[in-house]
Coordinates of C-alpha atoms in Angstrom, one line a residue:
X1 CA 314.5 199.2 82.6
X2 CA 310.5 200.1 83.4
X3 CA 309.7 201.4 86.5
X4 CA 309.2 198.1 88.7
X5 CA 311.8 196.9 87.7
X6 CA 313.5 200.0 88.7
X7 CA 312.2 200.7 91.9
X8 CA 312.8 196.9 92.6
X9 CA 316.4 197.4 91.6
X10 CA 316.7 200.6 94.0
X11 CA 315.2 199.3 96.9
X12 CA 317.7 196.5 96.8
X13 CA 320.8 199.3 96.9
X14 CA 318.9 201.2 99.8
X15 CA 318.8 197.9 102.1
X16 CA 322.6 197.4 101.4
X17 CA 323.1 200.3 102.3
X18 CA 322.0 199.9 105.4
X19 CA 324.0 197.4 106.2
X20 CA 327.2 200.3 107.1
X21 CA 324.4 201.7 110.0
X22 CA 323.5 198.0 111.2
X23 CA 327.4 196.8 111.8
X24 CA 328.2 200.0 113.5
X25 CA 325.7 199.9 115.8
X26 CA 326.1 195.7 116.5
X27 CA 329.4 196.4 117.2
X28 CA 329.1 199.5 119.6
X29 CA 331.3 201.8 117.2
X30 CA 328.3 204.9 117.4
X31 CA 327.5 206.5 120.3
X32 CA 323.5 206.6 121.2
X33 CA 323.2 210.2 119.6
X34 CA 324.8 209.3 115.9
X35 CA 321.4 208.1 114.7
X36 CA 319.8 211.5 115.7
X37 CA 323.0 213.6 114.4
X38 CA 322.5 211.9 111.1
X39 CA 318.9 212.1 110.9
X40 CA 319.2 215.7 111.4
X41 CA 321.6 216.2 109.1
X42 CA 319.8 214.7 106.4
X43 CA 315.7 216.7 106.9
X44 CA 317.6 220.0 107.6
X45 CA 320.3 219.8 105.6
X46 CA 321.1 217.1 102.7
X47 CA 317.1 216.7 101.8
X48 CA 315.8 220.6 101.9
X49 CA 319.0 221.2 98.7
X50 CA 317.6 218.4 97.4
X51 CA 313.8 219.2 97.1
X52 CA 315.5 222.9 95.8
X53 CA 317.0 221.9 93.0
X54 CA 314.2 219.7 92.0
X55 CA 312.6 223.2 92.0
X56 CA 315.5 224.5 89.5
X57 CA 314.3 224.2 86.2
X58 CA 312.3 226.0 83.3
X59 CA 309.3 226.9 84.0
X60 CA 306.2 224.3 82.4
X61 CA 302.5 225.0 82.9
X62 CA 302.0 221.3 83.1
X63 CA 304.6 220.8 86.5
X64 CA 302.6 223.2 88.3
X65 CA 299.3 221.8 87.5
X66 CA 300.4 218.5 88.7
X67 CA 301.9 219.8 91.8
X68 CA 298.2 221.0 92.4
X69 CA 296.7 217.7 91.8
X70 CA 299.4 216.2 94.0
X71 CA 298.7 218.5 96.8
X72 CA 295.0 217.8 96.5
X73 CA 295.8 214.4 96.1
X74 CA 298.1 213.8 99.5
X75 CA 295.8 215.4 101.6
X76 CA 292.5 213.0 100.5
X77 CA 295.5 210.1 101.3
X78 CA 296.4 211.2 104.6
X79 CA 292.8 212.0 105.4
X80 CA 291.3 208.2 104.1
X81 CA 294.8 206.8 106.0
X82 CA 293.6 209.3 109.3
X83 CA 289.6 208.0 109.3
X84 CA 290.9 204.0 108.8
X85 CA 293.8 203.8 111.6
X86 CA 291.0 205.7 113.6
X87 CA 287.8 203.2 112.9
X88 CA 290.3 199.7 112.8
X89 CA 292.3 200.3 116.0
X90 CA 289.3 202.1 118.4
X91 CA 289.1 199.1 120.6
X92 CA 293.0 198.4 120.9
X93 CA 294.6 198.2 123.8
X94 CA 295.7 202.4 124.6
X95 CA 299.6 201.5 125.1
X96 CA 299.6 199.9 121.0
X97 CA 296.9 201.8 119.9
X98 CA 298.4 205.2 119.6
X99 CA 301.6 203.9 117.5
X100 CA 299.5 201.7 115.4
X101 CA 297.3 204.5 114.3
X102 CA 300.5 207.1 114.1
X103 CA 302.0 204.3 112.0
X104 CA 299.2 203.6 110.0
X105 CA 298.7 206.8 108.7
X106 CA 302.6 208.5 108.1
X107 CA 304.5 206.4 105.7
X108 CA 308.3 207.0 105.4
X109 CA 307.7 210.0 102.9
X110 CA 311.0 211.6 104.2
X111 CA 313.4 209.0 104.6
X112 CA 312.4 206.7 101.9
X113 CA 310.1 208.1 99.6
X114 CA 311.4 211.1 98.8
X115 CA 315.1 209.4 98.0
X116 CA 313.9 206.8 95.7
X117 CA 311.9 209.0 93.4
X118 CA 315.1 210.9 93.2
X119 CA 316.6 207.8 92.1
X120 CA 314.3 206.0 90.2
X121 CA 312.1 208.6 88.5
X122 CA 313.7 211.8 88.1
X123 CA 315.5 211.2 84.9
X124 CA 313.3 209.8 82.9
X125 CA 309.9 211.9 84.6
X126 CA 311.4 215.8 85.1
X127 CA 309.6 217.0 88.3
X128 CA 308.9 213.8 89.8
X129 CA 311.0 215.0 93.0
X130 CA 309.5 218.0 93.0
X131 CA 306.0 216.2 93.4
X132 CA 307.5 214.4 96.0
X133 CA 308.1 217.1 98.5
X134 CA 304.9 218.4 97.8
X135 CA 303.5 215.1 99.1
X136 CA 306.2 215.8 102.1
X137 CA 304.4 219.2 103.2
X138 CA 301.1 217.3 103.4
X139 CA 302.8 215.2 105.3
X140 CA 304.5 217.8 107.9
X141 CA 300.9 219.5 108.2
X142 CA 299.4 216.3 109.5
X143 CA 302.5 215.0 111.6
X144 CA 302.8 218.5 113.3
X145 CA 298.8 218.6 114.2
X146 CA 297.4 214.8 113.9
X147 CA 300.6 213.4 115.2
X148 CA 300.8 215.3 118.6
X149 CA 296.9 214.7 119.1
X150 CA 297.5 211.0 119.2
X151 CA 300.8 210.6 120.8
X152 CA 299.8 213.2 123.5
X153 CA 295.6 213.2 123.8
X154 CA 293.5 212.1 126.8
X155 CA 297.0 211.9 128.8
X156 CA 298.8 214.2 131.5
X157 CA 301.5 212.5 132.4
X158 CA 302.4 215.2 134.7
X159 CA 299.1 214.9 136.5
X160 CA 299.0 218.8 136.3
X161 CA 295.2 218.3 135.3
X162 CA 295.5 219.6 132.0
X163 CA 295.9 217.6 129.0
X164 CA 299.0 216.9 127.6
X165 CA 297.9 217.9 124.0
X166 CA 297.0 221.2 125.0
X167 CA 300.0 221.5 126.4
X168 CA 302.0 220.1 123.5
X169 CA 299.8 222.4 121.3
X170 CA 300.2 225.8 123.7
X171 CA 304.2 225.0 123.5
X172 CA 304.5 224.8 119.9
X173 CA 302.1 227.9 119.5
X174 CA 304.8 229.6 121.7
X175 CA 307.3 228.1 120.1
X176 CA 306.5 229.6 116.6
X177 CA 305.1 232.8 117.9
X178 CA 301.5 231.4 116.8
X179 CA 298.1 233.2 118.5
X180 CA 296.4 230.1 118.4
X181 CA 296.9 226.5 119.1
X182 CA 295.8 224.7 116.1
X183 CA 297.5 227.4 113.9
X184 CA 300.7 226.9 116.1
X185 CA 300.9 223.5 115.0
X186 CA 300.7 224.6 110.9
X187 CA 303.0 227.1 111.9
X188 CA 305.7 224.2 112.7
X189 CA 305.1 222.2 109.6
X190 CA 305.1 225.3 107.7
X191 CA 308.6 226.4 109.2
X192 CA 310.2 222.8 108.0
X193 CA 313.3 223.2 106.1
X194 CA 311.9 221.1 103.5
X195 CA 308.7 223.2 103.5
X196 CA 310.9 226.4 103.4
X197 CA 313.0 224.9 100.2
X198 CA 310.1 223.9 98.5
X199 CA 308.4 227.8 98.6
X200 CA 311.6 229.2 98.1
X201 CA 312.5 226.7 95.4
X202 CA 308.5 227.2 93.6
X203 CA 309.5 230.9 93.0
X204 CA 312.7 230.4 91.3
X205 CA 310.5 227.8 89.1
X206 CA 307.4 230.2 88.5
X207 CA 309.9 233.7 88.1
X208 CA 312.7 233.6 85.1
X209 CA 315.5 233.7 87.7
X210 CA 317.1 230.1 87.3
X211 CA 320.6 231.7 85.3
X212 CA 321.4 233.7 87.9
X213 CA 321.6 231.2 90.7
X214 CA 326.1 230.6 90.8
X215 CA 327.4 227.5 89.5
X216 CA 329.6 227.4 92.8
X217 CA 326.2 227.2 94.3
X218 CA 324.1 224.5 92.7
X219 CA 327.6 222.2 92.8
X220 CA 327.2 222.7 96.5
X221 CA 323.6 222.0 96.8
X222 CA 324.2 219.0 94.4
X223 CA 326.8 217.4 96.5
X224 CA 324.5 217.8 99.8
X225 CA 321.7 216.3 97.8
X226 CA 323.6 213.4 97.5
X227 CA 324.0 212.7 101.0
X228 CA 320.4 212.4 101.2
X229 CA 319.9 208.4 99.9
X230 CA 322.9 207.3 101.9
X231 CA 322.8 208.7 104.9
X232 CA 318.9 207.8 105.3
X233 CA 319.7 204.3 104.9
X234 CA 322.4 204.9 107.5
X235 CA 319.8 206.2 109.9
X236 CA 317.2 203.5 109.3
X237 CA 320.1 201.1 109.4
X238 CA 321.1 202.0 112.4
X239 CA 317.6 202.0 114.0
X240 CA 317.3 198.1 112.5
X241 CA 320.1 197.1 114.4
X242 CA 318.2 197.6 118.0
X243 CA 315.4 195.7 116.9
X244 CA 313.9 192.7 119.2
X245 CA 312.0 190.4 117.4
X246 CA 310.8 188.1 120.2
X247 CA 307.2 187.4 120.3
X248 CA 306.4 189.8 117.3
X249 CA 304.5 186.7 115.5
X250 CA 302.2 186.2 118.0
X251 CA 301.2 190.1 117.6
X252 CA 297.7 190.0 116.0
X253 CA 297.5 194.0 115.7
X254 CA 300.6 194.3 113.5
X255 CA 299.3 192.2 111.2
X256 CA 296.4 194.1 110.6
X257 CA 298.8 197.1 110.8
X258 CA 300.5 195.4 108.0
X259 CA 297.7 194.4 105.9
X260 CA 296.9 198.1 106.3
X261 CA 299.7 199.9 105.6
X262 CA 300.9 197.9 102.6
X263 CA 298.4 196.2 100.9
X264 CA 294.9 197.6 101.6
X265 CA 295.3 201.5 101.8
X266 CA 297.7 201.8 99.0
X267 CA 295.3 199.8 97.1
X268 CA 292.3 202.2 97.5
X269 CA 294.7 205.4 96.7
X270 CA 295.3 203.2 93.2
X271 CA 291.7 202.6 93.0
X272 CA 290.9 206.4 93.6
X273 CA 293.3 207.2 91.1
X274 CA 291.6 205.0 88.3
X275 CA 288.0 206.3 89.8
X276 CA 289.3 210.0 88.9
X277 CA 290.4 209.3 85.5
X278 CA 287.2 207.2 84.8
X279 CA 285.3 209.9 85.4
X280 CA 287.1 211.9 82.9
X281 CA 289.5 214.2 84.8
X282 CA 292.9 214.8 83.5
X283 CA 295.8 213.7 85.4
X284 CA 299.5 212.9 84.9
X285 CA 300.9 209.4 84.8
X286 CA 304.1 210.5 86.6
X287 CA 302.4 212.7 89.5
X288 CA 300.0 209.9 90.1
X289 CA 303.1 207.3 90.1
X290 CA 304.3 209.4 92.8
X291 CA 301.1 209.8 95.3
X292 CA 301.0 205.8 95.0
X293 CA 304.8 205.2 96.6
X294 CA 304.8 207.8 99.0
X295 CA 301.2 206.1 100.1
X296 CA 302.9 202.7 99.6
X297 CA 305.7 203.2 101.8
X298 CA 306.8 201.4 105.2
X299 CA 305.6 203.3 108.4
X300 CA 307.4 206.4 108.9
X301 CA 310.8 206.7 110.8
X302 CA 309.5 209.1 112.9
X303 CA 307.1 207.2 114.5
X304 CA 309.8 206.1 117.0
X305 CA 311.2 209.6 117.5
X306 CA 307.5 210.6 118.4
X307 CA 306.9 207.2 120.7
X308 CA 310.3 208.9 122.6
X309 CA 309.6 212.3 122.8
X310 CA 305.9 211.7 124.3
X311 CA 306.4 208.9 125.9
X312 CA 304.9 206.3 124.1
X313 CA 305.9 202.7 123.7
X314 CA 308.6 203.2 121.4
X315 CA 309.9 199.6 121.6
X316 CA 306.6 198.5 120.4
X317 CA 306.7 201.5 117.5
X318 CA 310.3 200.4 116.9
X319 CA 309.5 196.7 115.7
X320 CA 306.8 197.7 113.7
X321 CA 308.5 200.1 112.0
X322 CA 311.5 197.4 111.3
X323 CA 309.1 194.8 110.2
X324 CA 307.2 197.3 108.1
X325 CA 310.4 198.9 106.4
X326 CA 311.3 194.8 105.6
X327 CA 308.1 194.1 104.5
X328 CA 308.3 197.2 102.0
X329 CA 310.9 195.8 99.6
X330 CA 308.2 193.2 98.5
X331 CA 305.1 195.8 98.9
X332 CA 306.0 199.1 96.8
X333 CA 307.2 197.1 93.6
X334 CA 304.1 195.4 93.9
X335 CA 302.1 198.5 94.5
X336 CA 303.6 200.0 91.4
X337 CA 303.0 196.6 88.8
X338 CA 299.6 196.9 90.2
X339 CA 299.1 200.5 89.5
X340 CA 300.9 199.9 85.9
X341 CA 298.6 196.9 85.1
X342 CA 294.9 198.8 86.2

């Protein structure tokens, strides 16, 4: 089975499994907090063991040099992503605006991403995980400092006089013991469980210590990395199942959202891609496989959770998440074939 047909083939067991989260919610057998429980459970818990053992291998010269080029990589991504949602949706109306752009530019790296490259490329491409939570900590640097700016900037909702992002950013400076605002908000991306795995799990990788992790150990962290693709299709699942899809056709900004998200900005990562290896810089077909679904992936999950904790329109955030997750099982396979046939 190639790799389309793969990731075609696993994006059709993630939806079904989603289908557990929709009918418990539907029929009122989850109290409001579940969602959150499980969604907690899975980025501190079931997803950091699994972005450690993806870490638990022999050492190879050519994994870390990749993992460079992914780093480098995600952060041109979510820096292109940043300067478009900025430029297309400047004149939007304020109350979609702000999701739109927070939308635009954070795919579902944690809840999607992350589990179907564990699934679809792991075994065949040794380290492709591992590149995929290095795409994650670009991620977490930009939700934790971009994120806040546009949920919270030009606001003060408590009509204290001071703006609610320099609030946000003096909290979470506080928060993480940080001396300055902008390095507060690193600070929290950097203190991520997933962030925390991956450094701890890069020096059992670089450092001959692999044997003497305990078997009892890595049969634990296996079964906890298993709960990762379930349980996130649970969550998003259960987040489908609130959904109200009345009027959403007549919405001209999601469509351009849409066009956006999964068809035009992927495309230019693929086209960057190609531009870099024209030019006659090495890079690896598997780590470049990886930037271009974590780039090609719906809007991220926690788009909503950041609409509700800011107080942002998370209805609106909510549908476009749903339609863009939908959307998705057409988009990335495509994404991929296109990537494969350039």
């Amino acid at each position: 089975m190639d790799v389309v047909s793969a990731i075609i083939y696993n994006v059709g067991i993630f939806f079904i499994m989603m289908i557990p989260g929709i009918i418990l919610k539907k029929c009122n057998m989850i109290s409001d907090g579940f969602g959150k429980g499980l969604s907690n459970l899975v980025l501190y818990i079931a997803q950091p063991a699994l972005v450690f053992l993806a870490y638990v291998k022999d050492f190879d010269k050519n994994i870390l040099i990749n993992s460079i080029y992914v780093f480098i990589f995600s952060i041109i991504c979510h820096f292109l992503f940043s300067v478009c949602a900025m430029l297309v949706f400047k004149k939007t109306p304020d109350s979609k605006a702000r999701m739109l752009k927070f939308a635009t530019i954070f795919s579902n790296a944690a809840f999607l991403g992350i589990p179907l490259i564990n699934a679809v490329l792991e075994k065949q491409y040794p380290g492709a995980t591992l590149y995929a939570s290095i795409y994650n900590i670009t991620f977490n640097l930009f939700l934790w400092s971009l994120g806040v700016r546009i949920c919270t900037e030009n606001r003060d909702e408590n009509e204290n006089g001071v703006c609610d992002y320099k609030e946000e950013a003096d909290r979470i400076a506080s928060e993480v013991g940080a001396s300055t605002k902008a390095g507060g908000s690193i600070l929290k991306a950097l203190k991520h469980p997933v962030t925390i795995a991956a450094a701890l799990g890069l020096v059992f990788f670089i450092l001959p210590i692999n044997g003497y992790i305990p078997k009892i150990v890595i049969e634990s962290l296996t079964m906890l990395k298993n709960l990762v693709a379930p349980l996130s299709m649970v969550v998003i699942g259960i987040r489908l199942a609130d959904m109200d899809f009345r009027g959403a056709h007549r919405d001209k900004y999601m469509y351009i959202f849409l066009a956006l998200r999964h068809i035009a900005l992927p495309l230019v990562v693929i086209l960057l891609i190609k531009l870099i290896e024209l030019i006659g810089i090495p890079t690896s077909t598997v780590a470049a496989m990886v930037v271009v679904i974590m780039a090609s992936a719906p809007a991220a999950s926690s788009a909503t959770m950041f609409a509700e904790k800011y107080r942002c329109d998370s209805a609106y955030v909510s549908r476009i998440v749903t339609i863009s997750t939908i959307l998705s099982i057409a988009t990335m396979p495509l994404m991929i074939f296109i990537f494969g046939l350039i």
